[in-house]
CSV table of C-alpha atoms and ligand atoms in Angstrom, one decimal:
chain,number,residue,atom,x,y,z
A,1,MET,CA,102.1,121.5,244.0
A,2,ASN,CA,104.0,122.9,241.0
A,3,LYS,CA,104.3,126.7,241.6
A,4,ASN,CA,103.9,127.5,237.9
A,5,LEU,CA,100.6,125.7,237.6
A,6,ASP,CA,97.6,128.0,237.3
A,7,ARG,CA,94.8,126.4,239.2
A,8,ASN,CA,92.3,128.6,237.3
A,9,LYS,CA,93.4,127.3,233.9
A,10,LEU,CA,93.1,123.6,234.4
A,11,PRO,CA,91.4,121.3,231.9
A,12,LYS,CA,87.9,120.2,232.8
A,13,HIS,CA,88.3,116.7,231.3
A,14,VAL,CA,91.5,114.8,231.3
A,15,ALA,CA,91.7,111.4,229.6
A,16,ILE,CA,94.6,109.0,230.0
A,17,ILE,CA,95.8,106.0,228.0
A,18,MET,CA,97.6,104.2,230.7
A,19,ASP,CA,100.2,102.3,228.7
A,20,GLY,CA,103.6,100.7,229.4
A,21,ASN,CA,102.9,98.3,232.3
A,22,GLY,CA,104.4,95.3,230.5
A,23,ARG,CA,107.6,97.2,229.5
A,24,TRP,CA,107.9,98.6,233.0
A,25,ALA,CA,107.9,95.1,234.3
A,26,ALA,CA,110.4,93.8,231.8
A,27,LYS,CA,112.7,96.8,232.6
A,28,ASN,CA,112.6,95.7,236.2
A,29,GLY,CA,113.1,92.1,235.5
A,30,LEU,CA,109.5,91.2,236.5
A,31,GLN,CA,106.5,89.4,234.9
A,32,ARG,CA,104.0,91.6,232.9
A,33,ILE,CA,101.5,90.9,235.7
A,34,SER,CA,103.6,92.8,238.2
A,35,GLY,CA,103.5,95.8,235.9
A,36,HIS,CA,99.7,95.8,236.0
A,37,ASP,CA,99.8,95.5,239.8
A,38,SER,CA,102.1,98.5,240.1
A,39,GLY,CA,100.0,100.4,237.6
A,40,VAL,CA,97.2,100.4,240.1
A,41,LYS,CA,99.3,102.5,242.5
A,42,SER,CA,99.6,105.1,239.7
A,43,VAL,CA,95.8,105.1,239.3
A,44,GLN,CA,95.4,105.8,243.0
A,45,GLU,CA,97.9,108.6,242.9
A,46,ILE,CA,96.5,110.3,239.8
A,47,VAL,CA,92.9,110.0,241.0
A,48,GLU,CA,93.9,111.6,244.3
A,49,GLU,CA,95.8,114.4,242.6
A,50,ALA,CA,93.1,115.2,240.0
A,51,LEU,CA,90.7,115.4,242.9
A,52,ASP,CA,93.0,117.8,244.8
A,53,LEU,CA,93.3,119.9,241.7
A,54,ASN,CA,89.5,120.0,241.3
A,55,ILE,CA,89.6,118.5,237.9
A,56,PRO,CA,85.9,117.4,237.5
A,57,TYR,CA,86.3,114.7,234.8
A,58,LEU,CA,89.0,112.0,234.7
A,59,THR,CA,88.7,109.2,232.2
A,60,LEU,CA,91.1,106.2,232.2
A,61,TYR,CA,91.6,103.7,229.5
A,62,ALA,CA,92.0,100.4,231.4
A,63,PHE,CA,91.0,97.7,228.9
A,64,SER,CA,90.4,97.9,225.2
A,65,THR,CA,88.2,95.7,223.0
A,66,ASP,CA,91.5,94.5,221.4
A,67,ASN,CA,93.0,93.6,224.7
A,68,TRP,CA,90.7,90.6,224.6
A,69,ASN,CA,93.2,89.2,222.2
A,70,ARG,CA,95.9,89.0,224.9
A,71,PRO,CA,96.8,85.7,226.6
A,72,GLN,CA,93.9,84.4,228.8
A,73,HIS,CA,96.1,84.4,231.9
A,74,GLU,CA,96.9,88.1,231.5
A,75,ILE,CA,93.2,88.9,230.9
A,76,GLY,CA,92.3,87.0,234.0
A,77,VAL,CA,94.8,88.9,236.1
A,78,LEU,CA,93.6,92.2,234.8
A,79,MET,CA,89.9,91.3,235.5
A,80,ASN,CA,90.9,90.3,239.1
A,81,LEU,CA,92.8,93.5,239.6
A,82,LEU,CA,89.8,95.5,238.5
A,83,VAL,CA,87.5,93.8,241.1
A,84,LYS,CA,90.2,94.2,243.7
A,85,TYR,CA,90.6,97.9,242.8
A,86,LEU,CA,86.9,98.6,243.0
A,87,LYS,CA,86.5,96.8,246.3
A,88,SER,CA,89.5,98.5,247.9
A,89,GLU,CA,88.8,102.0,246.6
A,90,PHE,CA,85.0,101.9,247.3
A,91,ASN,CA,85.3,103.7,250.7
A,92,LYS,CA,87.6,106.3,249.2
A,93,LEU,CA,85.2,107.1,246.4
A,94,ILE,CA,82.4,107.6,248.9
A,95,LYS,CA,84.5,109.7,251.2
A,96,ASN,CA,85.9,111.8,248.4
A,97,ASN,CA,82.6,112.4,246.7
A,98,ILE,CA,83.7,110.6,243.4
A,99,ARG,CA,81.2,109.1,241.0
A,100,LEU,CA,82.3,106.0,239.3
A,101,ASN,CA,81.3,105.8,235.6
A,102,THR,CA,82.2,103.2,233.0
A,103,ILE,CA,82.3,103.3,229.2
A,104,GLY,CA,82.6,100.3,226.9
A,105,ASN,CA,80.9,97.0,226.4
A,106,ILE,CA,80.4,96.2,230.1
A,107,SER,CA,78.3,93.1,229.3
A,108,ALA,CA,81.4,91.5,227.8
A,109,LEU,CA,83.2,91.5,231.2
A,110,PRO,CA,83.1,88.5,233.6
A,111,LYS,CA,80.0,88.5,235.8
A,112,LEU,CA,82.1,89.2,238.9
A,113,VAL,CA,83.5,92.4,237.3
A,114,GLN,CA,80.1,93.5,236.0
A,115,ASP,CA,78.5,93.0,239.4
A,116,GLU,CA,81.2,95.1,241.2
A,117,VAL,CA,81.0,97.8,238.5
A,118,LYS,CA,77.3,98.0,238.9
A,119,ARG,CA,77.4,98.0,242.7
A,120,VAL,CA,80.0,100.8,242.9
A,121,SER,CA,78.4,102.9,240.1
A,122,GLU,CA,75.0,102.7,241.8
A,123,LYS,CA,76.4,103.5,245.3
A,124,THR,CA,78.3,106.5,244.0
A,125,LYS,CA,75.8,107.8,241.5
A,126,ASN,CA,75.0,111.0,243.4
A,127,ASN,CA,78.6,112.0,244.1
A,128,GLU,CA,79.5,115.2,242.5
A,129,LYS,CA,83.1,116.3,243.1
A,130,MET,CA,84.6,114.3,240.3
A,131,VAL,CA,83.4,111.8,237.7
A,132,LEU,CA,85.9,109.0,237.4
A,133,THR,CA,85.2,107.2,234.1
A,134,ILE,CA,87.0,103.9,233.5
A,135,ALA,CA,87.0,102.6,229.9
A,136,LEU,CA,86.5,98.8,230.1
A,137,SER,CA,86.2,96.6,227.0
A,138,TYR,CA,86.1,99.9,225.2
A,139,GLY,CA,86.7,100.7,221.6
A,140,ALA,CA,85.8,104.0,219.9
A,141,ARG,CA,84.8,102.4,216.6
A,142,GLU,CA,82.5,100.0,218.5
A,143,GLU,CA,81.0,102.9,220.3
A,144,ILE,CA,80.4,104.7,217.0
A,145,GLU,CA,78.9,101.5,215.6
A,146,ASP,CA,76.5,101.4,218.5
A,147,VAL,CA,75.5,105.0,218.1
A,148,VAL,CA,74.7,104.5,214.4
A,149,LYS,CA,72.6,101.5,215.2
A,150,LYS,CA,70.7,103.3,218.0
A,151,ILE,CA,70.0,106.4,215.9
A,152,ALA,CA,69.0,104.2,212.8
A,153,LEU,CA,66.5,102.4,215.0
A,154,GLU,CA,65.0,105.7,216.3
A,155,VAL,CA,64.7,107.0,212.7
A,156,LYS,CA,63.1,103.7,211.7
A,157,ASN,CA,60.6,103.9,214.6
A,158,ASN,CA,59.9,107.6,213.7
A,159,THR,CA,61.2,108.7,217.2
A,160,ILE,CA,63.5,111.2,215.4
A,161,SER,CA,63.5,112.4,211.8
A,162,ILE,CA,66.6,112.1,209.7
A,163,GLU,CA,66.8,115.9,209.3
A,164,ASN,CA,67.3,116.2,213.1
A,165,VAL,CA,70.3,113.9,213.2
A,166,ASP,CA,73.1,116.3,214.1
A,167,GLN,CA,76.2,116.4,216.4
A,168,SER,CA,74.2,117.0,219.5
A,169,ILE,CA,72.0,113.9,218.8
A,170,ILE,CA,75.2,111.9,218.2
A,171,ASN,CA,76.7,113.2,221.5
A,172,ARG,CA,73.6,112.1,223.3
A,173,HIS,CA,74.0,108.5,222.1
A,174,LEU,CA,77.6,108.1,222.8
A,175,TYR,CA,78.8,106.2,225.9
A,176,THR,CA,80.2,109.5,227.1
A,177,ARG,CA,76.8,111.3,226.8
A,178,ASN,CA,77.2,112.7,230.3
A,179,LEU,CA,80.8,114.0,229.8
A,180,PRO,CA,82.1,117.1,228.2
A,181,ASP,CA,84.6,116.8,225.3
A,182,VAL,CA,88.2,115.8,226.4
A,183,ASP,CA,90.5,118.8,226.9
A,184,LEU,CA,93.7,117.0,227.5
A,185,LEU,CA,94.6,113.5,226.4
A,186,ILE,CA,97.7,111.9,227.9
A,187,ARG,CA,99.4,108.7,226.7
A,188,THR,CA,102.3,107.2,228.7
A,189,SER,CA,104.9,104.8,227.5
A,190,GLY,CA,106.2,106.6,224.4
A,191,GLU,CA,103.7,105.3,221.9
A,192,GLN,CA,102.1,108.1,219.8
A,193,ARG,CA,98.8,106.6,218.8
A,194,LEU,CA,95.3,106.5,220.0
A,195,SER,CA,94.6,102.8,220.0
A,196,ASN,CA,90.9,103.2,219.4
A,197,PHE,CA,90.3,105.5,222.3
A,198,LEU,CA,87.6,108.2,222.3
A,199,LEU,CA,87.9,109.2,218.6
A,200,TRP,CA,84.9,111.4,218.4
A,201,GLN,CA,85.4,113.1,221.8
A,202,ILE,CA,89.0,114.2,221.2
A,203,ALA,CA,88.3,116.2,218.1
A,204,TYR,CA,89.9,119.3,219.7
A,205,ALA,CA,91.7,117.7,222.7
A,206,GLU,CA,95.4,118.7,223.3
A,207,LEU,CA,97.5,115.6,223.0
A,208,TYR,CA,100.4,114.9,225.3
A,209,PHE,CA,102.8,112.0,225.0
A,210,THR,CA,105.4,111.0,227.5
A,211,LYS,CA,107.9,108.2,227.5
A,212,ILE,CA,107.3,107.4,231.2
A,213,TYR,CA,105.8,104.0,231.7
A,214,TRP,CA,102.4,104.1,233.5
A,215,PRO,CA,103.6,102.5,236.8
A,216,ASP,CA,106.2,105.3,237.0
A,217,PHE,CA,103.7,108.1,236.2
A,218,GLY,CA,103.1,110.1,239.4
A,219,LYS,CA,101.7,113.4,240.4
A,220,LYS,CA,104.7,115.5,239.4
A,221,ASP,CA,104.3,114.0,235.9
A,222,LEU,CA,100.6,114.9,235.9
A,223,HIS,CA,101.7,118.5,236.8
A,224,GLU,CA,104.1,118.6,233.9
A,225,ALA,CA,101.4,117.5,231.5
A,226,LEU,CA,99.0,120.1,232.9
A,227,LEU,CA,101.7,122.8,232.7
A,228,ASN,CA,102.4,121.8,229.1
A,229,TYR,CA,98.6,122.1,228.4
A,230,GLN,CA,98.4,125.5,229.9
A,231,ASN,CA,101.1,126.8,227.6
A,232,ARG,CA,99.2,125.9,224.5
A,233,GLU,CA,96.9,128.1,222.6
A,234,ARG,CA,93.6,126.4,221.8
A,235,ARG,CA,92.2,128.2,218.8
A,236,PHE,CA,89.3,125.9,217.7
A,237,GLY,CA,89.9,127.0,214.1
A,238,LYS,CA,90.1,130.8,214.8
A,239,THR,CA,93.1,133.0,214.5
A,240,SER,CA,95.4,133.8,217.4
A,241,GLU,CA,94.3,137.5,217.2
A,242,GLN,CA,90.7,136.5,217.7
A,243,ILE,CA,91.5,134.4,220.7
A,244,ASN,CA,93.5,137.2,222.4
A,245,VAL,CA,91.0,140.1,222.1
B,301,IPE,C1,98.8,99.0,229.6
B,301,IPE,O1,100.0,98.4,229.7
B,301,IPE,C2,97.7,98.2,230.3
B,301,IPE,C3,96.8,97.6,229.4
B,301,IPE,C4,96.7,97.7,228.1
B,301,IPE,C5,95.7,96.8,230.0
B,301,IPE,P1,100.5,97.3,228.6
B,301,IPE,O2,100.1,96.0,229.2
B,301,IPE,O3,99.9,97.6,227.3
B,301,IPE,O4,102.0,97.4,228.6
B,301,IPE,P2,103.0,97.4,227.4
B,301,IPE,O5,102.5,98.3,226.4
B,301,IPE,O6,103.0,96.0,226.9
B,301,IPE,O7,104.3,97.8,227.9
B,302,IPE,C1,95.9,100.8,224.8
B,302,IPE,O1,97.1,100.2,225.1
B,302,IPE,C2,94.8,100.3,225.7
B,302,IPE,C3,95.0,100.6,227.1
B,302,IPE,C4,95.9,101.3,227.7
B,302,IPE,C5,94.0,100.0,228.0
B,302,IPE,P1,97.6,98.9,224.2
B,302,IPE,O2,98.9,98.6,224.8
B,302,IPE,O3,96.5,97.9,224.1
B,302,IPE,O4,97.7,99.6,222.7
B,302,IPE,P2,98.6,99.2,221.5
B,302,IPE,O5,98.4,97.7,221.3
B,302,IPE,O6,100.1,99.5,221.9
B,302,IPE,O7,98.2,100.0,220.4
B,303,MG,MG1,100.6,98.6,225.7
């Protein structure tokens, strides 16, 4: 545990763009696939550490809508890894009181993955120490498109009136309807972009970019990100004086 870290000032919701598996593999003279394999170990370590720190919401970007454009073989490996991860972590999720949640177009996933996601989500649905959300076949623009369609339909059916469409209604239609806004967004691998992740939910998130490739990202790197977060002043549009009264 980093001695400078203040346990009382931790973010409630940490979201991570787990990037750099392929480059990590290339750097180590391995195939991209081995990078994904090693990335799973980082997932395990970070989930465990977030749990230890009592961070109640952890959201991981595992597969984007645009990742469907990757070579079939790589997609297949990623899907198999997902099933393997869910099967192997199941007991740990139960033991550690973690609820598995997913966001994204789950119906686009192979049946095997869908079944496993449904099984684990159902069996962990009453767990309450941490909500672990995995973004699968996720795209923020697709999510917003879905929200607009759902609200439009409700207006058409007179379930809600157009005057009542506000931010809270939008929030309630997002895939993240049960999650608070993101406080800290981490992206590994050195890229400084969002790649269609949680565009609405990160309106006031603190952004943290590190050059470390995801398979090398461990608990001390998480501590560093959290420490960096704690040293920022979140003003939400106000002045510094207003914040520090
Ligand atoms: C992140 O690593 C994993 C997924 C996007 C599924 P990448 O596979 O994108 O690795 P790089 O960016 O090519 O190094
Ligand atoms: C973002 O990484 C998606 C995930 C980490 C799952 P990408 O590697 O797909 O993003 P780009 O292509 O570099 O923007
Ligand atoms: Mg990448």
